[in-house]
């Protein structure tokens, strides 16, 4: 007879019920959809709500509880913090810090790495770390190329440092806010603004030292230090210049009609005629004999095109400098698809990308693979990096578009630098008013009314949003553009999943089984198991989803082994916010995936030792600051 069955008969493990089986089924379905992304993550979250409420007799989740995630303090606080982060970015203060960092670092790779960590870490403690990375990616990429350093050496450290910084305060990441809300619901204890700041500082220092020493050596140089996209994307055999002969079949046809795209995977990117280069709006321009066309296609397709249409090759494939003539002409640039982008699930064809953004896609990286042909029908995903050719003014518009991160800083961006004092003051007030011990203030001042003040991050953050609009730091219409609605919907969808785990008894059942490790492990060992398990789960699904799934189980396990439930909640929170071993566990990892030219295994190579190191540091820190029992 199995140990589990013996324990169940003894009453220490509850028997499996139909309710548990149904909830386990919903959880497995959710995990499958999160991992495979058959549906967008935000749509999966809504689907979870529907399933949980339809199966209410077994999940014990009513319609009111099913939609409770939309009114959760965590959801509203994350919404407000995303808006505040947008306001900060509109002032350009992070960009200014980044430029000063670049001036300090110069050509020293060690200084570049140190400056990257020094900016990303502390800033991420007070501004949501996801937009911080989105802002810094172009600055760090430019810093690397100007300093003759491979961006691959700096971009993973940028992402990892932002994760360290996210654990400095309650508002550093949405995961902290969600974990605080779940903790309050389960054990009646939430996180204050600076609950785990001391441990967060330790994690930041230890993690930074690792990146500056061991991690730096493990990072590969995937992207050349010299900014040559043709070489980097290996496009020598995919971008070709041809001259149109007098007898060419395409003479007199428009660029849009010259190539039958149903037969040939090819695009005419630009025309050189009488010393003038034409790129913008060339779809209706008629082709003449003697025109030099730059065509994106592979060698086999080019051979067929030459035979059918009458084209002659011109010398060698064009270089970056030939595709970037300078001045107000077109340029090559990488753009990263953001979370919440309107292009997610679309293709270049269905989104009418060229017409919509006045830009041509030469190649892109998706899931660690560089795609150079058959681009039009590949579905776009978060983190995909597109190499585009576009006029300078189009690139400026792409830079201000919330759908993208442009991996080079725009030199014409119009920041509201005069609003920087307002923005800093508002963030200080949002953080400071929550952190003030009003009881102490009352006793010092003798004003008893202060003792009645009990401000929460939701109140101060929403007040901060109103103040930013009132002072002109952010415009009313920009509020909606600044919110990653996929994150909001994800939070709203996974919160009732945690309720189902708790109310069906599924969390208790899993916790009781995990508690069996307490028969041969001390409480600290069980705590470490939870840290590692949460980190592994976060590596394949959303960090927010892993927190919701693991915290109820952690609380039950802590009670079973006589541990401190709050300590277990903190272990899960830290583990979910420091997922280093894959690019899909955390959004910031996805943002640097393409611009760094990384492979999937690069994250494990650098991140696995770091995650193991921080698992020991964090568990010891939790034991020291909060105790295990």
Coordinates of C-alpha atoms in Angstrom, one line a residue:
X1 CA 0.0 0.0 0.0
X2 CA 1.4 3.4 -1.0
X3 CA 2.5 6.0 1.6
X4 CA 0.0 8.5 0.2
X5 CA -2.8 6.1 0.6
X6 CA -1.7 5.2 4.2
X7 CA -1.6 8.9 5.0
X8 CA -5.0 9.5 3.5
X9 CA -6.5 6.7 5.5
X10 CA -4.9 8.2 8.6
X11 CA -6.6 11.4 7.9
X12 CA -3.5 13.6 7.3
X13 CA -4.2 13.8 3.6
X14 CA -7.8 14.6 2.6
X15 CA -9.5 12.2 0.2
X16 CA -9.8 13.3 -3.4
X17 CA -13.2 14.7 -4.2
X18 CA -15.0 15.4 -7.4
X19 CA -14.6 19.1 -6.8
X20 CA -10.8 18.7 -6.6
X21 CA -10.7 16.7 -9.8
X22 CA -12.7 19.3 -11.7
X23 CA -10.4 22.1 -10.4
X24 CA -7.3 20.1 -11.2
X25 CA -8.7 19.7 -14.7
X26 CA -9.2 23.4 -15.1
X27 CA -5.7 24.1 -13.8
X28 CA -4.1 21.6 -16.2
X29 CA -6.2 23.1 -19.1
X30 CA -5.0 26.6 -18.1
X31 CA -1.4 25.5 -17.9
X32 CA -1.6 23.8 -21.3
X33 CA -3.0 27.0 -22.9
X34 CA -0.5 29.2 -21.1
X35 CA 2.4 27.1 -22.3
X36 CA 1.2 26.4 -25.9
X37 CA -0.3 29.9 -26.4
X38 CA -3.0 28.4 -28.6
X39 CA -5.0 31.4 -27.5
X40 CA -3.5 34.8 -26.5
X41 CA -2.7 34.8 -22.7
X42 CA -5.3 37.4 -21.9
X43 CA -8.0 35.5 -23.8
X44 CA -7.0 32.3 -21.9
X45 CA -7.5 34.3 -18.7
X46 CA -11.0 35.3 -19.7
X47 CA -11.7 31.7 -20.8
X48 CA -10.7 30.5 -17.3
X49 CA -13.3 32.8 -15.7
X50 CA -16.0 31.4 -18.0
X51 CA -15.0 27.8 -17.3
X52 CA -14.8 28.3 -13.5
X53 CA -18.2 30.0 -13.3
X54 CA -19.9 27.5 -15.6
X55 CA -18.6 24.7 -13.4
X56 CA -19.5 26.5 -10.3
X57 CA -21.2 23.5 -8.6
X58 CA -17.8 21.8 -8.5
X59 CA -15.3 24.7 -8.5
X60 CA -17.3 26.6 -5.8
X61 CA -16.6 29.9 -7.8
X62 CA -19.7 32.0 -8.1
X63 CA -20.1 34.6 -10.9
X64 CA -19.3 37.3 -8.4
X65 CA -16.1 35.6 -7.3
X66 CA -15.3 34.8 -11.0
X67 CA -15.1 38.5 -11.9
X68 CA -13.7 39.6 -8.6
X69 CA -10.3 39.9 -10.2
X70 CA -11.4 43.0 -12.0
X71 CA -12.1 44.8 -8.7
X72 CA -9.1 43.3 -6.9
X73 CA -6.8 45.8 -5.2
X74 CA -3.9 44.1 -7.0
X75 CA -5.5 44.6 -10.5
X76 CA -6.4 48.3 -9.8
X77 CA -2.9 49.0 -8.3
X78 CA -1.2 47.5 -11.3
X79 CA -3.4 49.5 -13.6
X80 CA -2.5 52.7 -11.8
X81 CA 1.2 51.9 -11.6
X82 CA 1.4 51.2 -15.4
X83 CA -0.2 54.7 -16.0
X84 CA 2.3 56.3 -13.6
X85 CA 5.2 54.5 -15.4
X86 CA 3.9 55.9 -18.7
X87 CA 3.9 59.4 -17.2
X88 CA 7.5 58.9 -16.1
X89 CA 8.5 57.8 -19.6
X90 CA 6.9 60.8 -21.2
X91 CA 9.2 63.1 -19.2
X92 CA 12.3 61.4 -20.6
X93 CA 13.9 61.1 -17.2
X94 CA 14.9 57.5 -17.6
X95 CA 16.3 58.3 -21.1
X96 CA 18.3 61.1 -19.6
X97 CA 19.7 58.8 -16.9
X98 CA 20.5 56.3 -19.7
X99 CA 22.4 58.9 -21.7
X100 CA 24.5 60.0 -18.7
X101 CA 25.2 56.3 -18.1
X102 CA 26.4 55.9 -21.7
X103 CA 28.7 59.0 -21.3
X104 CA 30.1 57.5 -18.1
X105 CA 30.6 54.0 -19.6
X106 CA 32.4 55.0 -22.8
X107 CA 34.1 52.0 -24.5
X108 CA 34.7 50.1 -21.3
X109 CA 32.6 46.9 -21.3
X110 CA 32.9 46.5 -17.5
X111 CA 31.7 50.1 -17.0
X112 CA 28.9 49.5 -19.6
X113 CA 27.7 46.4 -17.7
X114 CA 28.0 48.1 -14.3
X115 CA 26.1 51.2 -15.5
X116 CA 23.3 49.0 -17.0
X117 CA 22.8 47.2 -13.7
X118 CA 23.1 50.4 -11.7
X119 CA 20.4 52.1 -13.6
X120 CA 17.9 49.2 -14.2
X121 CA 18.0 47.8 -10.7
X122 CA 17.2 50.8 -8.5
X123 CA 14.8 52.4 -11.0
X124 CA 12.8 49.2 -11.2
X125 CA 12.1 49.4 -7.5
X126 CA 9.9 52.5 -8.0
X127 CA 8.7 52.1 -11.5
X128 CA 7.1 48.9 -12.8
X129 CA 10.1 47.0 -14.1
X130 CA 8.5 45.9 -17.4
X131 CA 8.3 49.5 -18.9
X132 CA 11.7 50.3 -17.5
X133 CA 13.2 47.6 -19.7
X134 CA 11.1 48.7 -22.7
X135 CA 12.6 52.2 -22.2
X136 CA 16.2 51.1 -21.7
X137 CA 16.4 48.4 -24.5
X138 CA 17.2 51.1 -27.3
X139 CA 19.5 53.0 -25.0
X140 CA 21.5 49.9 -24.0
X141 CA 21.6 48.7 -27.6
X142 CA 23.0 52.1 -28.8
X143 CA 25.4 52.2 -25.9
X144 CA 26.8 48.7 -26.8
X145 CA 27.2 49.5 -30.5
X146 CA 28.8 52.9 -29.9
X147 CA 31.2 51.3 -27.3
X148 CA 32.1 48.5 -29.7
X149 CA 30.4 45.9 -27.4
X150 CA 28.1 43.1 -28.4
X151 CA 24.5 44.0 -27.2
X152 CA 24.3 40.3 -26.2
X153 CA 26.7 41.1 -23.3
X154 CA 24.4 43.8 -21.9
X155 CA 20.7 43.0 -22.6
X156 CA 20.2 39.8 -20.5
X157 CA 21.9 41.7 -17.5
X158 CA 19.4 44.6 -18.2
X159 CA 16.5 42.2 -17.9
X160 CA 17.9 40.3 -14.8
X161 CA 18.8 43.6 -13.0
X162 CA 15.3 44.9 -13.5
X163 CA 14.0 41.7 -11.8
X164 CA 16.3 42.3 -8.9
X165 CA 15.1 45.8 -8.6
X166 CA 11.5 44.8 -8.8
X167 CA 11.9 43.1 -5.4
X168 CA 13.0 46.3 -3.7
X169 CA 9.4 47.5 -3.1
X170 CA 5.8 46.5 -3.3
X171 CA 5.3 48.4 -6.6
X172 CA 8.4 47.1 -8.4
X173 CA 6.4 44.4 -10.2
X174 CA 2.8 43.4 -10.7
X175 CA 3.6 40.0 -9.1
X176 CA 4.3 41.7 -5.7
X177 CA 1.0 43.5 -5.7
X178 CA -0.9 40.3 -6.7
X179 CA 1.0 38.2 -4.0
X180 CA 0.1 40.9 -1.4
X181 CA -3.5 40.7 -2.3
X182 CA -3.6 36.9 -2.2
X183 CA -1.7 36.9 1.1
X184 CA -4.2 39.3 2.7
X185 CA -7.1 37.1 1.6
X186 CA -5.5 33.8 2.9
X187 CA -3.8 34.9 6.1
X188 CA -5.0 38.4 6.7
X189 CA -1.5 39.9 6.2
X190 CA -0.5 41.9 3.2
X191 CA 2.8 43.5 2.2
X192 CA 3.7 47.1 3.1
X193 CA 5.6 49.3 0.7
X194 CA 9.0 48.2 2.2
X195 CA 8.2 44.8 3.7
X196 CA 10.9 43.0 1.9
X197 CA 13.2 45.9 0.9
X198 CA 16.1 44.7 3.1
X199 CA 16.0 41.2 1.5
X200 CA 15.5 42.9 -1.9
X201 CA 18.7 44.9 -1.5
X202 CA 20.6 41.7 -0.6
X203 CA 19.2 40.0 -3.7
X204 CA 20.1 43.0 -5.9
X205 CA 23.7 43.1 -4.6
X206 CA 24.4 39.4 -4.8
X207 CA 22.7 39.1 -8.2
X208 CA 24.7 42.1 -9.5
X209 CA 28.0 40.7 -8.3
X210 CA 27.1 37.4 -10.1
X211 CA 26.4 39.3 -13.4
X212 CA 29.6 41.3 -13.1
X213 CA 31.7 38.3 -12.6
X214 CA 30.5 34.8 -13.5
X215 CA 27.4 35.8 -15.6
X216 CA 29.5 38.2 -17.7
X217 CA 31.8 35.3 -18.7
X218 CA 28.9 33.0 -19.5
X219 CA 27.1 35.5 -21.8
X220 CA 27.7 34.7 -25.5
X221 CA 28.4 37.4 -28.2
X222 CA 25.4 36.5 -30.4
X223 CA 25.2 40.0 -32.0
X224 CA 28.3 41.5 -33.5
X225 CA 29.6 44.7 -31.8
X226 CA 29.6 46.4 -35.2
X227 CA 26.1 47.5 -36.1
X228 CA 25.7 45.6 -39.4
X229 CA 22.2 44.1 -39.8
X230 CA 22.9 42.5 -43.1
X231 CA 25.8 40.5 -41.6
X232 CA 23.9 39.9 -38.3
X233 CA 20.8 38.5 -39.9
X234 CA 22.9 36.7 -42.6
X235 CA 20.9 38.5 -45.4
X236 CA 23.7 38.4 -47.9
X237 CA 21.8 35.8 -49.9
X238 CA 18.4 37.4 -49.3
X239 CA 18.8 41.0 -50.3
X240 CA 19.9 41.6 -53.9
X241 CA 20.2 44.5 -56.3
X242 CA 19.1 43.9 -59.9
X243 CA 18.9 46.2 -63.0
X244 CA 15.8 46.2 -65.2
X245 CA 16.6 45.4 -68.8
X246 CA 15.0 47.1 -71.8
X247 CA 13.1 43.9 -72.7
X248 CA 12.0 43.2 -69.1
X249 CA 8.4 42.1 -68.7
X250 CA 7.9 44.4 -65.7
X251 CA 8.7 47.6 -67.5
X252 CA 5.7 49.9 -67.3
X253 CA 4.2 48.0 -64.4
X254 CA 3.8 49.4 -60.9
X255 CA 5.9 48.1 -58.1
X256 CA 2.8 46.7 -56.5
X257 CA 1.9 44.7 -59.6
X258 CA 5.4 43.7 -60.8
X259 CA 5.8 40.5 -58.8
X260 CA 3.1 37.9 -58.4
X261 CA 3.3 37.4 -54.6
X262 CA 1.1 34.3 -54.8
X263 CA 3.9 32.6 -56.9
X264 CA 7.1 34.3 -55.5
X265 CA 8.2 35.1 -52.0
X266 CA 9.8 38.5 -52.9
X267 CA 9.4 42.2 -52.2
X268 CA 10.8 45.2 -54.1
X269 CA 12.2 47.3 -51.3
X270 CA 13.5 50.4 -53.1
X271 CA 14.3 51.8 -56.5
X272 CA 17.5 53.6 -57.6
X273 CA 16.8 55.8 -60.6
X274 CA 19.0 58.6 -62.0
X275 CA 20.9 58.8 -58.8
X276 CA 17.8 59.2 -56.7
X277 CA 16.6 56.5 -54.2
X278 CA 12.9 55.9 -53.9
X279 CA 11.4 53.9 -51.0
X280 CA 8.4 55.6 -49.5
X281 CA 5.1 55.0 -51.3
X282 CA 6.7 53.2 -54.2
X283 CA 3.8 50.7 -54.6
X284 CA 2.2 52.9 -57.3
X285 CA 5.5 53.9 -59.0
X286 CA 6.0 52.5 -62.5
X287 CA 9.2 50.6 -63.2
X288 CA 11.4 51.9 -66.1
X289 CA 14.2 50.2 -68.0
X290 CA 17.5 50.9 -66.2
X291 CA 16.0 51.1 -62.8
X292 CA 18.1 49.4 -60.1
X293 CA 15.7 47.4 -57.8
X294 CA 16.6 46.2 -54.3
X295 CA 14.7 42.9 -53.8
X296 CA 14.2 40.8 -50.7
X297 CA 14.1 37.1 -51.8
X298 CA 16.2 34.0 -51.7
X299 CA 18.5 32.9 -54.5
X300 CA 16.3 30.2 -55.9
X301 CA 13.3 32.6 -56.2
X302 CA 15.6 35.3 -57.7
X303 CA 16.7 33.0 -60.4
X304 CA 13.1 32.3 -61.4
X305 CA 12.3 36.0 -61.3
X306 CA 15.2 36.9 -63.5
X307 CA 14.3 34.3 -66.1
X308 CA 10.6 35.4 -66.2
X309 CA 10.9 39.2 -65.9
X310 CA 14.2 40.2 -67.5
X311 CA 16.5 41.3 -64.6
X312 CA 20.3 41.4 -64.4
X313 CA 22.3 41.1 -61.1
X314 CA 24.2 44.2 -60.0
X315 CA 27.6 43.4 -58.4
X316 CA 27.5 42.2 -54.8
X317 CA 24.6 42.2 -52.3
X318 CA 24.0 45.7 -50.7
X319 CA 25.4 46.5 -47.3
X320 CA 23.9 48.3 -44.4
X321 CA 25.3 51.7 -45.6
X322 CA 23.8 51.2 -49.0
X323 CA 20.4 50.5 -47.5
X324 CA 20.8 53.5 -45.2
X325 CA 21.8 56.4 -47.5
X326 CA 21.6 58.9 -44.6
X327 CA 19.8 62.2 -44.3
X328 CA 16.0 61.9 -44.4
X329 CA 16.1 58.6 -46.4
X330 CA 15.3 55.2 -45.1
X331 CA 17.1 53.3 -42.3
X332 CA 17.3 49.8 -41.0
X333 CA 16.1 49.2 -37.4
X334 CA 15.0 46.4 -35.2
X335 CA 11.5 46.6 -33.6
X336 CA 10.3 44.3 -30.8
X337 CA 6.6 43.3 -30.5
X338 CA 5.4 44.4 -27.1
X339 CA 2.9 42.6 -24.9
X340 CA -0.5 43.9 -25.7
X341 CA 0.4 44.9 -29.2
X342 CA -2.4 45.0 -31.7
X343 CA -0.2 42.9 -34.0
X344 CA -0.3 39.8 -31.8
X345 CA -1.8 36.9 -33.7
X346 CA -1.6 38.8 -36.9
X347 CA 0.8 38.2 -39.9
X348 CA 2.5 40.8 -42.0
X349 CA -0.2 40.2 -44.6
X350 CA -3.3 40.4 -42.4
X351 CA -2.0 43.4 -40.6
X352 CA -1.1 45.2 -43.9
X353 CA 2.2 46.0 -42.2
X354 CA 4.0 47.8 -45.0
X355 CA 1.0 50.0 -45.8
X356 CA 0.1 50.6 -42.2
X357 CA 3.6 51.6 -41.0
X358 CA 5.3 52.5 -44.2
X359 CA 8.0 50.0 -43.5
X360 CA 9.3 46.8 -45.1
X361 CA 10.3 43.7 -43.1
X362 CA 13.6 42.1 -44.3
X363 CA 13.7 39.3 -41.6
X364 CA 12.8 38.6 -38.0
X365 CA 13.7 36.6 -35.0
X366 CA 11.0 34.4 -33.4
X367 CA 11.6 31.9 -30.7
X368 CA 15.3 32.1 -31.2
X369 CA 15.0 31.3 -34.9
X370 CA 15.9 33.8 -37.6
X371 CA 13.4 33.8 -40.4
X372 CA 14.4 35.3 -43.8
X373 CA 11.9 33.9 -46.2
X374 CA 8.1 33.3 -46.3
X375 CA 7.7 36.2 -43.9
X376 CA 4.2 37.2 -44.9
X377 CA 2.3 34.4 -43.3
X378 CA 4.2 33.9 -40.0
X379 CA 2.0 34.7 -36.9
X380 CA 3.5 37.4 -34.7
X381 CA 4.1 36.8 -31.0
X382 CA 5.3 38.8 -28.0
X383 CA 9.1 39.3 -28.2
X384 CA 9.4 38.7 -31.9
X385 CA 12.0 41.1 -33.3
X386 CA 11.5 42.5 -36.8
X387 CA 14.3 44.0 -38.9
X388 CA 12.6 46.7 -40.9
X389 CA 13.6 49.3 -43.5
X390 CA 11.6 52.5 -43.2
X391 CA 12.0 56.3 -43.8
X392 CA 13.3 58.1 -40.8
X393 CA 10.0 59.8 -40.0
X394 CA 8.3 56.4 -40.0
X395 CA 10.8 55.1 -37.5
X396 CA 10.1 58.0 -35.3
X397 CA 6.4 57.1 -35.5
X398 CA 7.2 53.5 -34.7
X399 CA 9.2 54.7 -31.6
X400 CA 6.2 56.4 -30.2
X401 CA 3.9 53.5 -31.0
X402 CA 3.0 51.4 -27.9
X403 CA 2.9 48.3 -30.1
X404 CA 6.7 48.2 -30.4
X405 CA 10.0 48.7 -28.7
X406 CA 12.4 50.2 -31.3
X407 CA 15.8 48.9 -30.5
X408 CA 17.5 52.3 -31.3
X409 CA 16.7 55.5 -29.4
X410 CA 14.9 58.1 -31.5
X411 CA 16.9 61.3 -31.7
X412 CA 13.7 63.4 -32.4
X413 CA 11.6 62.1 -29.5
X414 CA 9.8 65.0 -27.8
X415 CA 9.9 64.5 -24.0
X416 CA 8.3 66.7 -21.4
X417 CA 11.4 67.4 -19.5
X418 CA 9.9 70.5 -17.9
X419 CA 7.5 68.1 -16.1
X420 CA 10.3 66.0 -14.5
X421 CA 10.1 67.7 -11.1
X422 CA 6.3 67.0 -11.0
X423 CA 6.8 63.4 -12.1
X424 CA 9.4 62.7 -9.4
X425 CA 7.4 64.5 -6.7
X426 CA 4.3 62.4 -7.6
X427 CA 6.2 59.1 -7.5
X428 CA 7.8 60.1 -4.2
X429 CA 4.4 60.9 -2.7
X430 CA 2.8 57.7 -4.0
X431 CA 5.5 55.6 -2.4
X432 CA 6.2 57.8 0.7
X433 CA 2.6 58.3 1.9
X434 CA 2.1 54.6 2.0
X435 CA 5.4 54.0 3.8
X436 CA 4.9 56.6 6.5
X437 CA 4.2 55.1 10.0
X438 CA 1.2 57.3 10.8
X439 CA 0.9 55.9 14.3
X440 CA 4.4 57.1 15.1
X441 CA 3.7 60.5 13.5
X442 CA 0.6 60.8 15.8
X443 CA 2.6 60.0 18.9
X444 CA 5.4 62.4 18.0
X445 CA 3.2 65.3 17.0
X446 CA 0.5 64.7 19.5
X447 CA -2.1 64.9 16.7
X448 CA -4.3 61.9 17.3
X449 CA -6.0 62.3 13.9
X450 CA -2.8 61.0 12.2
X451 CA -3.3 57.6 13.8
X452 CA -6.6 57.2 11.9
X453 CA -4.8 57.5 8.5
X454 CA -4.4 54.1 6.8
X455 CA -3.4 54.8 3.2
X456 CA -3.0 51.9 0.7
X457 CA -1.0 51.8 -2.5
X458 CA -4.3 51.7 -4.5
X459 CA -5.4 55.1 -3.0
X460 CA -2.0 56.8 -3.5
X461 CA -1.4 55.4 -6.9
X462 CA -4.9 56.4 -8.2
X463 CA -4.3 59.9 -6.6
X464 CA -1.0 60.0 -8.4
X465 CA -2.7 59.3 -11.8
X466 CA -5.1 62.1 -11.2
X467 CA -2.3 64.5 -10.2
X468 CA -0.2 63.5 -13.2
X469 CA -3.1 64.4 -15.6
X470 CA -3.8 67.6 -13.7
X471 CA -0.2 68.8 -13.9
X472 CA 0.2 67.8 -17.5
X473 CA 2.8 65.1 -17.0
X474 CA 0.5 62.8 -18.9
X475 CA -2.3 63.6 -21.3
X476 CA -5.8 62.0 -20.7
X477 CA -5.7 60.1 -24.0
X478 CA -2.2 58.6 -23.1
X479 CA -3.7 56.9 -20.0
X480 CA -5.2 54.2 -22.1
X481 CA -2.2 53.7 -24.4
X482 CA 0.1 53.3 -21.3
X483 CA -1.8 50.3 -19.9
X484 CA -0.9 46.8 -21.0
X485 CA -4.4 45.5 -21.0
X486 CA -3.3 41.9 -21.5
X487 CA -1.6 42.1 -18.0
X488 CA -4.8 43.5 -16.5
X489 CA -7.0 40.7 -18.0
X490 CA -4.5 38.1 -17.0
X491 CA -4.6 39.3 -13.4
X492 CA -8.4 39.3 -13.5
X493 CA -8.5 35.8 -14.9
X494 CA -6.0 34.0 -12.7
X495 CA -7.3 35.4 -9.4
X496 CA -10.5 33.3 -9.4
X497 CA -8.3 30.3 -10.3
X498 CA -6.6 30.7 -6.9
X499 CA -10.0 31.0 -5.2
X500 CA -11.1 27.7 -6.8
X501 CA -7.9 26.0 -5.6
X502 CA -8.6 27.2 -2.1
X503 CA -12.4 26.6 -1.9
X504 CA -12.4 23.2 -3.6
X505 CA -9.8 21.8 -1.2
X506 CA -7.4 21.2 -4.0
X507 CA -4.7 23.5 -2.5
X508 CA -5.1 21.6 0.8
X509 CA -4.7 18.3 -0.9
X510 CA -1.5 19.3 -2.8
X511 CA -0.1 21.0 0.3
X512 CA -0.7 17.9 2.4
X513 CA 1.2 15.8 -0.1
X514 CA 4.1 18.3 -0.3
X515 CA 4.2 18.4 3.5
X516 CA 5.3 14.8 3.4
X517 CA 8.7 16.1 2.5
X518 CA 8.7 17.5 6.1
X519 CA 9.3 13.9 7.3
X520 CA 12.8 14.0 5.9
X521 CA 13.5 17.7 5.4
X522 CA 13.6 20.5 7.9
X523 CA 11.2 23.5 7.4
X524 CA 13.9 25.4 5.6
X525 CA 14.3 22.5 3.2
X526 CA 10.5 22.5 2.4
X527 CA 10.7 26.3 1.9
X528 CA 13.6 25.8 -0.5
X529 CA 11.5 23.2 -2.4
X530 CA 8.7 25.8 -2.9
X531 CA 11.2 28.4 -4.1
X532 CA 12.6 26.0 -6.7
X533 CA 9.2 24.6 -7.7
X534 CA 7.8 28.1 -8.2
X535 CA 10.8 29.2 -10.3
X536 CA 10.4 26.1 -12.5
X537 CA 6.7 26.7 -13.0
X538 CA 7.3 30.4 -13.7
X539 CA 9.8 29.4 -16.4
X540 CA 6.9 28.1 -18.6
X541 CA 3.9 30.2 -17.6
X542 CA 3.2 33.7 -16.4
X543 CA 4.8 34.8 -13.2
X544 CA 1.4 36.1 -12.0
X545 CA -0.3 32.8 -12.8
X546 CA 2.4 30.9 -10.9
X547 CA 1.9 33.1 -7.8
X548 CA -1.8 32.5 -7.8
X549 CA -1.4 28.7 -8.2
X550 CA 1.5 28.3 -5.6
X551 CA 0.6 30.6 -2.7
X552 CA -2.5 28.7 -1.6
X553 CA -0.5 25.5 -1.7
X554 CA 2.4 27.1 0.1
X555 CA 0.1 28.4 2.9
X556 CA -1.4 24.9 3.4
X557 CA 2.0 23.3 3.4
X558 CA 3.4 25.7 6.0
X559 CA 0.5 24.9 8.3
X560 CA 1.0 21.2 7.8
X561 CA 4.8 21.3 8.7
X562 CA 4.4 23.9 11.4
X563 CA 6.0 26.6 9.4
X564 CA 5.4 30.4 9.1
X565 CA 2.9 30.9 6.3
X566 CA 4.1 34.4 5.6
X567 CA 7.6 33.1 5.0
X568 CA 6.3 30.6 2.5
X569 CA 4.4 33.3 0.7
X570 CA 7.5 35.5 0.5
X571 CA 9.5 32.5 -1.0
X572 CA 6.9 32.0 -3.7
X573 CA 6.8 35.8 -4.4
X574 CA 10.6 36.1 -4.8
X575 CA 10.8 33.0 -6.9
X576 CA 8.1 34.1 -9.3
X577 CA 9.7 37.5 -9.7
X578 CA 13.2 36.1 -10.4
X579 CA 12.7 33.5 -13.2
X580 CA 15.9 33.5 -15.2
X581 CA 16.2 30.2 -17.0
X582 CA 13.9 30.7 -20.0
X583 CA 12.9 33.8 -22.0
X584 CA 9.2 33.1 -21.6
X585 CA 8.9 33.2 -17.8
X586 CA 9.1 37.0 -17.6
X587 CA 8.2 39.7 -20.0
X588 CA 11.5 41.6 -19.7
X589 CA 13.3 38.4 -20.8
X590 CA 11.2 38.4 -24.0
X591 CA 11.9 42.1 -24.7
X592 CA 15.7 41.5 -24.9
X593 CA 15.4 38.1 -26.6
X594 CA 15.5 39.3 -30.2
X595 CA 17.7 42.4 -29.9
X596 CA 20.3 40.3 -28.1
X597 CA 20.1 37.6 -30.7
X598 CA 19.9 35.0 -28.0
X599 CA 19.1 31.4 -28.2
X600 CA 16.7 29.7 -25.8
X601 CA 19.6 27.9 -24.0
X602 CA 21.5 31.2 -23.3
X603 CA 19.0 32.0 -20.5
X604 CA 19.6 28.6 -18.8
X605 CA 23.3 28.9 -19.2
X606 CA 23.4 32.3 -17.4
X607 CA 20.2 32.0 -15.4
X608 CA 20.3 28.5 -13.9
X609 CA 23.4 29.1 -11.6
X610 CA 21.9 32.5 -10.7
X611 CA 18.6 31.0 -9.8
X612 CA 20.3 28.4 -7.7
X613 CA 22.4 31.0 -5.9
X614 CA 19.5 33.2 -5.2
X615 CA 17.4 30.3 -4.0
X616 CA 19.9 29.8 -1.1
X617 CA 20.3 33.5 -0.5
X618 CA 16.6 34.2 -0.4
X619 CA 15.6 31.3 1.8
X620 CA 18.3 32.1 4.3
X621 CA 17.2 35.8 4.2
X622 CA 13.6 34.9 4.8
X623 CA 14.6 32.7 7.8
X624 CA 16.7 35.5 9.2
X625 CA 14.2 38.4 8.8
X626 CA 10.9 36.6 9.4
X627 CA 11.6 33.3 10.9
X628 CA 10.4 29.9 9.8
X629 CA 8.0 29.0 12.5

